[in-house]
PDB file of C-alpha atoms in Angstrom:
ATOM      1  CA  UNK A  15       3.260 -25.636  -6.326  1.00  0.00           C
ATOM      2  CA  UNK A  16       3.199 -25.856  -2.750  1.00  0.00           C
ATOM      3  CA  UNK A  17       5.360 -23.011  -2.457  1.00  0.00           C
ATOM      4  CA  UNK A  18       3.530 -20.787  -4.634  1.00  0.00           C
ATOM      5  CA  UNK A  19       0.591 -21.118  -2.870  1.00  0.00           C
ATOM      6  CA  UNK A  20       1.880 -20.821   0.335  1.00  0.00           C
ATOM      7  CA  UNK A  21       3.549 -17.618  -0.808  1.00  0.00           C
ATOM      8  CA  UNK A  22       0.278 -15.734  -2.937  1.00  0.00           C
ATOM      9  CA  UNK A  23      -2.671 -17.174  -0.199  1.00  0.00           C
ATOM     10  CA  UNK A  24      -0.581 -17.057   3.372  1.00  0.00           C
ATOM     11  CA  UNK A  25       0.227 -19.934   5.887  1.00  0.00           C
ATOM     12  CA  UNK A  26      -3.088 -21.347   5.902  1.00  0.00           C
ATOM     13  CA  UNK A  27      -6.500 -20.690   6.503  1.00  0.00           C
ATOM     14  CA  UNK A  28      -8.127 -19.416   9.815  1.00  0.00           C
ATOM     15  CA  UNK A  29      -8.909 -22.395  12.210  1.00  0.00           C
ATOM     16  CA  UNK A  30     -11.780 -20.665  13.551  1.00  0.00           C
ATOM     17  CA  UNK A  31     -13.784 -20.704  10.369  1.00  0.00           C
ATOM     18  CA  UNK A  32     -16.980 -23.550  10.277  1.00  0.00           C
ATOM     19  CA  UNK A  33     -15.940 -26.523   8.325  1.00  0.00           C
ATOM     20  CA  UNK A  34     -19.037 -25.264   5.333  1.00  0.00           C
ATOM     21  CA  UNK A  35     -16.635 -22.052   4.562  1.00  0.00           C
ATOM     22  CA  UNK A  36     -13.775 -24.226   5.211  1.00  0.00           C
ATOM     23  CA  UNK A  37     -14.399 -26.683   1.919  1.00  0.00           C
ATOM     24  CA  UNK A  38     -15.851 -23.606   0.262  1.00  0.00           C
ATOM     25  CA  UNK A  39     -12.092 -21.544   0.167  1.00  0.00           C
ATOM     26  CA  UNK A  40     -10.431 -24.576   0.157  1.00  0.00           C
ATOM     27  CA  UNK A  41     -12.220 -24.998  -3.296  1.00  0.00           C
ATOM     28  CA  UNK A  42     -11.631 -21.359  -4.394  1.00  0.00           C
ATOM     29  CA  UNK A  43      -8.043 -21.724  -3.692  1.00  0.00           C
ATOM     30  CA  UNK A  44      -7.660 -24.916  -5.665  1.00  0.00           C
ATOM     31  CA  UNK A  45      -9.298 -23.879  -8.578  1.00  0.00           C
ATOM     32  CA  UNK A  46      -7.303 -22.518 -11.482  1.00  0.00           C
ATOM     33  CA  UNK A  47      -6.341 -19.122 -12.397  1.00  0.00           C
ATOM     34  CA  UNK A  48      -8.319 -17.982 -15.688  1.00  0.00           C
ATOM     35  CA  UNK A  49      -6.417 -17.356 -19.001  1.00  0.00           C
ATOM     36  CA  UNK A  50      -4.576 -14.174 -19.751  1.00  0.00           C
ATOM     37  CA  UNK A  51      -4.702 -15.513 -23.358  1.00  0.00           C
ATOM     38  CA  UNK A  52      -8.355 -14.362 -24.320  1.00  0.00           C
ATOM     39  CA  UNK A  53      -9.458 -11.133 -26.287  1.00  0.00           C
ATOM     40  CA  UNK A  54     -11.236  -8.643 -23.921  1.00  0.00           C
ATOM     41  CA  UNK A  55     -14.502 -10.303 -25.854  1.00  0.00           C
ATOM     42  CA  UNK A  56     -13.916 -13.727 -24.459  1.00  0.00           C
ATOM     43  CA  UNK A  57     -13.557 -12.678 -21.295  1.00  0.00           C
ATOM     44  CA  UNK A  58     -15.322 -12.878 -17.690  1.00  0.00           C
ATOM     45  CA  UNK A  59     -14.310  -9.646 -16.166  1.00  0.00           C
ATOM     46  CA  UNK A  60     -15.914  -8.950 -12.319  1.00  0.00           C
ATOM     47  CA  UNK A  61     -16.275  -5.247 -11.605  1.00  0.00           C
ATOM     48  CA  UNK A  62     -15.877  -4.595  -8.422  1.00  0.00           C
ATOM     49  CA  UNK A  63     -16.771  -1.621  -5.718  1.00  0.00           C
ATOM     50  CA  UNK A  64     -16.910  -1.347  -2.264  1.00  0.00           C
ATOM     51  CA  UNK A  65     -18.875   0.603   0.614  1.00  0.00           C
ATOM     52  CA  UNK A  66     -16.824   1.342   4.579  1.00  0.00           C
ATOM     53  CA  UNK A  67     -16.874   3.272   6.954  1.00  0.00           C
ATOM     54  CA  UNK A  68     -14.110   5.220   6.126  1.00  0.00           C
ATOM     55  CA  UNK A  69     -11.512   6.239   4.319  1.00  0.00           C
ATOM     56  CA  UNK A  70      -8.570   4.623   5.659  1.00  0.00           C
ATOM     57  CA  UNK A  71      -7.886   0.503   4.700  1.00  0.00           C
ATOM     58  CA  UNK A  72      -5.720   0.390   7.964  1.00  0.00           C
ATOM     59  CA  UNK A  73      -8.438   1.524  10.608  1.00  0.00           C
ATOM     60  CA  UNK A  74     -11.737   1.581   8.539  1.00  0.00           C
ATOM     61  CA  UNK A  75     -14.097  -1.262   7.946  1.00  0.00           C
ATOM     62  CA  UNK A  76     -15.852  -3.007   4.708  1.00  0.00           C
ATOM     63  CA  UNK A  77     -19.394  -2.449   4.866  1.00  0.00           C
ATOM     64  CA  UNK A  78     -20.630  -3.773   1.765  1.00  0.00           C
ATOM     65  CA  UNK A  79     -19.208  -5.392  -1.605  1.00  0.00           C
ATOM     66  CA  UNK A  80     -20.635  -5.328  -5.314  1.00  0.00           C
ATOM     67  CA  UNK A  81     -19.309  -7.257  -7.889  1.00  0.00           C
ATOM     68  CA  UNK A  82     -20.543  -7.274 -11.649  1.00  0.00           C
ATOM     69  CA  UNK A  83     -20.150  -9.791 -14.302  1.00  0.00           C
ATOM     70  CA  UNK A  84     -18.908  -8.124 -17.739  1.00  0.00           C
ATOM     71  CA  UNK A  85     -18.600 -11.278 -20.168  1.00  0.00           C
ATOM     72  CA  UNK A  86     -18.014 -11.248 -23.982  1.00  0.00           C
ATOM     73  CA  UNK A  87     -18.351  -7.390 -23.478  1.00  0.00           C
ATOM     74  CA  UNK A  88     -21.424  -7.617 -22.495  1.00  0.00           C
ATOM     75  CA  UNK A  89     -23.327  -5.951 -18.965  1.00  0.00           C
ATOM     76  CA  UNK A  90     -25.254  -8.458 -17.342  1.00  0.00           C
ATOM     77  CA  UNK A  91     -26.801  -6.979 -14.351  1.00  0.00           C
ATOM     78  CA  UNK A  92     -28.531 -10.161 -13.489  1.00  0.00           C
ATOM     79  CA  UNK A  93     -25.204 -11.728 -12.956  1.00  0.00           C
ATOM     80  CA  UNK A  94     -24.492  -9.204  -9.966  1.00  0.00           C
ATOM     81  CA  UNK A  95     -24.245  -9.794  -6.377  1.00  0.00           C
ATOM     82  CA  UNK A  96     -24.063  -7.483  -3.140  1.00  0.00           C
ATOM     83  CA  UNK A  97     -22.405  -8.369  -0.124  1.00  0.00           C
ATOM     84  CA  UNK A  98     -23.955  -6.795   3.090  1.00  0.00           C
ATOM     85  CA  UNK A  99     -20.613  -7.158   5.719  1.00  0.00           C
ATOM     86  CA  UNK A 100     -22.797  -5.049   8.563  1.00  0.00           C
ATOM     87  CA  UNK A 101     -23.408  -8.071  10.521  1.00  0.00           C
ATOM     88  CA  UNK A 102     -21.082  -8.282  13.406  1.00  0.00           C
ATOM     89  CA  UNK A 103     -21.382 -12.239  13.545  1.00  0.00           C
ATOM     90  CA  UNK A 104     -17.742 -13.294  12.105  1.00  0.00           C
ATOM     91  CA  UNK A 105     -19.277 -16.754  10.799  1.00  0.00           C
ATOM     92  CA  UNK A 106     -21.997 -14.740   8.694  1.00  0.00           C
ATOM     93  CA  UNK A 107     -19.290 -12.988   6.850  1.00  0.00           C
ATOM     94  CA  UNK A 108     -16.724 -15.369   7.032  1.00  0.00           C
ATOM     95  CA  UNK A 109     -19.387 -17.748   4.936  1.00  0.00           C
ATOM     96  CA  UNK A 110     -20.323 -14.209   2.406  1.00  0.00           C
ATOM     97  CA  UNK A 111     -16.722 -13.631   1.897  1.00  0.00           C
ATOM     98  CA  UNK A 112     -16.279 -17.006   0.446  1.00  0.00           C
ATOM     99  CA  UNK A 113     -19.509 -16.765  -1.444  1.00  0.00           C
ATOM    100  CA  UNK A 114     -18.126 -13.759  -3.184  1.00  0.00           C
ATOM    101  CA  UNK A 115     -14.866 -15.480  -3.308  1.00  0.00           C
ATOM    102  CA  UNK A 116     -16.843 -18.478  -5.001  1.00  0.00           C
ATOM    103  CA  UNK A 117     -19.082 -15.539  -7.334  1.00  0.00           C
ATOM    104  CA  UNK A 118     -15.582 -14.078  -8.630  1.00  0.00           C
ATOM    105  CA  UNK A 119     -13.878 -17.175  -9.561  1.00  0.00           C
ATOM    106  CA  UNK A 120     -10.049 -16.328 -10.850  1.00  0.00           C
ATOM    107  CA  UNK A 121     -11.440 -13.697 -13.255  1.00  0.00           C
ATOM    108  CA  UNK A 122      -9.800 -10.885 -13.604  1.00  0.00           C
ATOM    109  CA  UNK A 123     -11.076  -7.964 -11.273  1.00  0.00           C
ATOM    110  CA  UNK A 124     -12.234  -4.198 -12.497  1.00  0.00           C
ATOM    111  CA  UNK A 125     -12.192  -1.567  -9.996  1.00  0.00           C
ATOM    112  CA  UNK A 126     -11.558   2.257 -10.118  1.00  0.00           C
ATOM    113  CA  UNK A 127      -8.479   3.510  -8.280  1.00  0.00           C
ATOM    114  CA  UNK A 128      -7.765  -0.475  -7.585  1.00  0.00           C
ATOM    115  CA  UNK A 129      -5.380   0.371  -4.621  1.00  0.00           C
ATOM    116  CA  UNK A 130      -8.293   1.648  -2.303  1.00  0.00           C
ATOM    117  CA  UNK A 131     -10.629  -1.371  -3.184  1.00  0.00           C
ATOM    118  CA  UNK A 132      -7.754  -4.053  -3.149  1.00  0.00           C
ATOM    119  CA  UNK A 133      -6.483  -2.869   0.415  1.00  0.00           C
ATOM    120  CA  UNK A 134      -9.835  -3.063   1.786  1.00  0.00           C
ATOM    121  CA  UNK A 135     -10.232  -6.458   0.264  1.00  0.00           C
ATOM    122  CA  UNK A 136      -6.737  -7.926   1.428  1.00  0.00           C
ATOM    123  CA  UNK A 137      -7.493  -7.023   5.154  1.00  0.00           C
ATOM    124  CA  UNK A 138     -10.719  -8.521   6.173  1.00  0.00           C
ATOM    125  CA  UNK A 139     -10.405 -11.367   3.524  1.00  0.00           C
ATOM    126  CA  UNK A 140      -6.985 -12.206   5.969  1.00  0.00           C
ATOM    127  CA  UNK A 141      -8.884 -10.788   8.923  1.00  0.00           C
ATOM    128  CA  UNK A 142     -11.851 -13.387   7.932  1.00  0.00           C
ATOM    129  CA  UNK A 143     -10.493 -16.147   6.232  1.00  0.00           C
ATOM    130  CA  UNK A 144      -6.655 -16.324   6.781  1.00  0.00           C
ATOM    131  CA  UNK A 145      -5.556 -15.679   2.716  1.00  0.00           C
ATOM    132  CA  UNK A 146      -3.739 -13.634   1.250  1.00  0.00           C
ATOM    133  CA  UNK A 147      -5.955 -11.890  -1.775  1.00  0.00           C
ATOM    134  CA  UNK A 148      -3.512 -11.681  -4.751  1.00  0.00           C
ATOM    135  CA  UNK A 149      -5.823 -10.971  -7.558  1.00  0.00           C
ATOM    136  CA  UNK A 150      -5.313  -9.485 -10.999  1.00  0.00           C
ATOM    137  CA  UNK A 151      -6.745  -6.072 -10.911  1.00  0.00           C
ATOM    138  CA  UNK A 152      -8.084  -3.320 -14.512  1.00  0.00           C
ATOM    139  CA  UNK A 153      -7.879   0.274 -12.792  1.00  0.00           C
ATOM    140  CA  UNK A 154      -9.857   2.470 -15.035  1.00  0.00           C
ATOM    141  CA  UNK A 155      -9.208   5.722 -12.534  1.00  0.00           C
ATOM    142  CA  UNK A 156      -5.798   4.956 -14.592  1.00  0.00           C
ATOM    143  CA  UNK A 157      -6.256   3.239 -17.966  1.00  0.00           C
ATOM    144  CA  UNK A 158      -9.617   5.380 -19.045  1.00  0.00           C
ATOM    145  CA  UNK A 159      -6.904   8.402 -19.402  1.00  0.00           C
ATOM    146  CA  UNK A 160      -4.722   6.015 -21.194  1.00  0.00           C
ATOM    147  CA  UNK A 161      -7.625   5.409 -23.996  1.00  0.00           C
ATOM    148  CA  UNK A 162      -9.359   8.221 -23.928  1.00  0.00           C
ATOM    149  CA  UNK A 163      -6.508  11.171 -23.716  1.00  0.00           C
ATOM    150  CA  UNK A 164      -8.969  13.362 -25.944  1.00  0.00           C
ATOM    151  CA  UNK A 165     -11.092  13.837 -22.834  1.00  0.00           C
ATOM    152  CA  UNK A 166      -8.808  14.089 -20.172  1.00  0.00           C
ATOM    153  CA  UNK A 167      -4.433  12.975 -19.938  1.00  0.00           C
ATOM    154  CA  UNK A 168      -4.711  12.174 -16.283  1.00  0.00           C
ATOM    155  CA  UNK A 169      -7.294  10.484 -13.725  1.00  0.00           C
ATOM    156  CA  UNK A 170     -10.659  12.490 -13.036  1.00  0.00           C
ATOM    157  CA  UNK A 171     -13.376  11.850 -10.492  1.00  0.00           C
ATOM    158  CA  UNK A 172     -15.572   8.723 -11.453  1.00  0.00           C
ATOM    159  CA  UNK A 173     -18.742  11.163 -12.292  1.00  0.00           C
ATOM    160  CA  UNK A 174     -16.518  13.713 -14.807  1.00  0.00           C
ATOM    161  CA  UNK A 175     -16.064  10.284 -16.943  1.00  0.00           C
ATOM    162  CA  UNK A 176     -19.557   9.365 -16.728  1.00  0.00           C
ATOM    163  CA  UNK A 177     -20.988  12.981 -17.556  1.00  0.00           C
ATOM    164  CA  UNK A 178     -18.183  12.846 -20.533  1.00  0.00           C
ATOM    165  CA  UNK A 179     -19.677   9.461 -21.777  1.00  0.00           C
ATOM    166  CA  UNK A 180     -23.098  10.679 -21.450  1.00  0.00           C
ATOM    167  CA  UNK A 181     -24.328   8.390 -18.459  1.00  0.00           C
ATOM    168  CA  UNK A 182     -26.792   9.641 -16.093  1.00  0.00           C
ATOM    169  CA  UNK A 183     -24.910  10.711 -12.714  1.00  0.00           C
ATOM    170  CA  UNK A 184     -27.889  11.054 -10.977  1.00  0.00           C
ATOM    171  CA  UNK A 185     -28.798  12.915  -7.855  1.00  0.00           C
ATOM    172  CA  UNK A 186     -27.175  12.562  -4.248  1.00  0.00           C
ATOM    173  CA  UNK A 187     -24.650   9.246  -3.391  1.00  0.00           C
ATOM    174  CA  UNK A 188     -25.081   6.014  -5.355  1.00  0.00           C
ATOM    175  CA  UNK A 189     -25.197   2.633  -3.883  1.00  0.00           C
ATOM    176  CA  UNK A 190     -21.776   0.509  -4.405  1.00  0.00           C
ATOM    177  CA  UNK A 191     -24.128  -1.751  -6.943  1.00  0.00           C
ATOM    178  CA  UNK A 192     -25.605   1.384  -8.703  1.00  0.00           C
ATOM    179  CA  UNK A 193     -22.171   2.272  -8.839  1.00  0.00           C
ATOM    180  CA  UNK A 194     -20.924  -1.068  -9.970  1.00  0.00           C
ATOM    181  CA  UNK A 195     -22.738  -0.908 -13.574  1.00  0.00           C
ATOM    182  CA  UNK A 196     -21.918   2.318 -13.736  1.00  0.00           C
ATOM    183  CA  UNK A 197     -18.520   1.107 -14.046  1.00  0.00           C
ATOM    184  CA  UNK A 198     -19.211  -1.655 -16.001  1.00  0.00           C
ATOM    185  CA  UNK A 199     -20.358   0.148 -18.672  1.00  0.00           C
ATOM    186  CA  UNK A 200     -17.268   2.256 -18.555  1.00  0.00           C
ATOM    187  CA  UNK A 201     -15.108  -0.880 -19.230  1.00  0.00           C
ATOM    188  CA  UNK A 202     -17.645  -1.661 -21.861  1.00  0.00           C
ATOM    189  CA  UNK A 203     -16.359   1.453 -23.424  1.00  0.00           C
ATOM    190  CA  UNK A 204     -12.755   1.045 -22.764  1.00  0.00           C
ATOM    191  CA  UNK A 205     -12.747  -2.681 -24.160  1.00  0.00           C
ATOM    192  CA  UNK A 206     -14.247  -0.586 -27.555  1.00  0.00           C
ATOM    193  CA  UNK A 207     -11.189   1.562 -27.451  1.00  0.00           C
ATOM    194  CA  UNK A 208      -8.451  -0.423 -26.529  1.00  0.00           C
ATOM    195  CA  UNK A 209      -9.055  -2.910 -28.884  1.00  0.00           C
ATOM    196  CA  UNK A 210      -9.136   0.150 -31.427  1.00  0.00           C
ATOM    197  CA  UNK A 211      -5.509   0.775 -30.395  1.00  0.00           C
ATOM    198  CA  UNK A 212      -4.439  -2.353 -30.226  1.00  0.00           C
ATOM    199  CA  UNK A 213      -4.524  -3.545 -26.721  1.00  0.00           C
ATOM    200  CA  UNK A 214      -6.897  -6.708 -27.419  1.00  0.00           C
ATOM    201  CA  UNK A 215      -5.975  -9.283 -24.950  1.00  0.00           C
ATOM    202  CA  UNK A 216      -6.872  -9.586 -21.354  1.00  0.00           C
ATOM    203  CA  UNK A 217      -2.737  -9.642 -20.341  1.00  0.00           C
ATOM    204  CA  UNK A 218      -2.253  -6.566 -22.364  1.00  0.00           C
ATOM    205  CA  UNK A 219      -5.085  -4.843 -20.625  1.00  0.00           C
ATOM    206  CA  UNK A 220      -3.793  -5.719 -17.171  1.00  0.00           C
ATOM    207  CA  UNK A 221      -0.309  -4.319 -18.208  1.00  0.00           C
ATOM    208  CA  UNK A 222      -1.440  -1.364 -19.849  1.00  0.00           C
ATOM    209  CA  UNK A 223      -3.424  -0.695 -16.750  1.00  0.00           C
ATOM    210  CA  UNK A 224      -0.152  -1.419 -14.450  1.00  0.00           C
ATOM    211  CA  UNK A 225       1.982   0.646 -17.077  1.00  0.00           C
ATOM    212  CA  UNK A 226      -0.953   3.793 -16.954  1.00  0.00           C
ATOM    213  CA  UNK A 227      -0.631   3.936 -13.113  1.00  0.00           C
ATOM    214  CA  UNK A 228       3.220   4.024 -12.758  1.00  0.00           C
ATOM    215  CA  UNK A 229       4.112   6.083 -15.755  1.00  0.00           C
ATOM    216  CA  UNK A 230       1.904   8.844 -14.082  1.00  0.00           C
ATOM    217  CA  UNK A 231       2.263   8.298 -10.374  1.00  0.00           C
ATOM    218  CA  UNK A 232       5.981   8.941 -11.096  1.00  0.00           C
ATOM    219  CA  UNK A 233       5.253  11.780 -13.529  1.00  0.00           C
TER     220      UNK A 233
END
């Protein structure tokens, strides 16, 4: 077990970090990974979205993180949280990095085009913290053309899917948490669907989302 750990969350966590956030990963990292076994309808998803200064993981910063609780299919705005990383203090964001550690639990994670958002993630929360982020990642950008090849057989900007589903784009840039339940209700939709098809569990979802992304990055 030992190993395992060692190998998914790095050699240890930074020494620098106040004992509070020290206890608080600690706990994180100890707890155990949610169930792949679930339906989609039993399940505590976290959408996820990001704001940075850029556009580039390797020399661009985090500026803000939303995350969005979708649970037994169901939006739940009041179980949302934003993370403002503009504070140069590294102790005030180590300690809200491991409060949105703590907020998304072992859930699976939602994000669109999950290799963007997950790169971001990885750096500071090893910049911050000292782990390695190895979470289980939904990319609609790549399964919403999986499900819904009637509207479009390969990814589309984020606001063509929401003007196809009817959702109000709205005027001028959205805030990562406007954004967030935008997204939410997407997955709302895609649960819908892929359960129609026959992709009902949670593991089934996370490889038809891996499957989606290779099959047409390679095609």
């Amino acid at each position: 077990m030992f190993g395992i750990k060692k190998f998914l969350f790095g050699d240890g966590l930074n020494e620098n970090l106040p004992p509070d956030v020290k206890s608080a990963v600690s706990a994180w990292l100890a707890q155990e990974t949610a169930s792949l076994e679930s339906s989609h309808f039993l399940t505590r998803y976290v959408v996820v979205d990001i704001a940075s200064d850029g556009l580039d993981p390797a020399s661009n910063s985090l500026t803000g993180i939303a995350a969005t609780v979708v649970h037994q299919g169901i939006v739940s705005p009041e179980q949302s949280v934003y993370v403002d990383l503009t504070s140069a203090d590294e102790a005030i964001q180590a300690r809200q990095l491991a409060a949105f550690l703590r907020f998304i639990g072992k859930s699976p994670l939602v994000a669109y085009h999950v290799a963007y958002v997950s790169a971001f993630l990885q750096n500071l929360l090893k910049k911050r913290l000292g782990i390695a982020f190895a979470a289980r990642w939904v990319d609609l950008a790549w399964l919403l053309p999986a499900m819904f090849d009637e509207i479009s057989h390969k990814p589309m900007p984020l606001d063509d899917w929401l003007t196809a589903f009817g959702l109000d784009v709205g005027e001028g840039r959205r805030s990562p948490s406007e954004n967030n339940l935008m997204l939410a209700r997407l997955l709302q939709m895609l649960m819908v669907r892929a359960h129609a098809k026959g992709v009902d569990g949670v593991e089934a979802l996370i490889g038809e989302s891996k499957a989606s992304s290779h099959l047409r990055r390679t095609h």
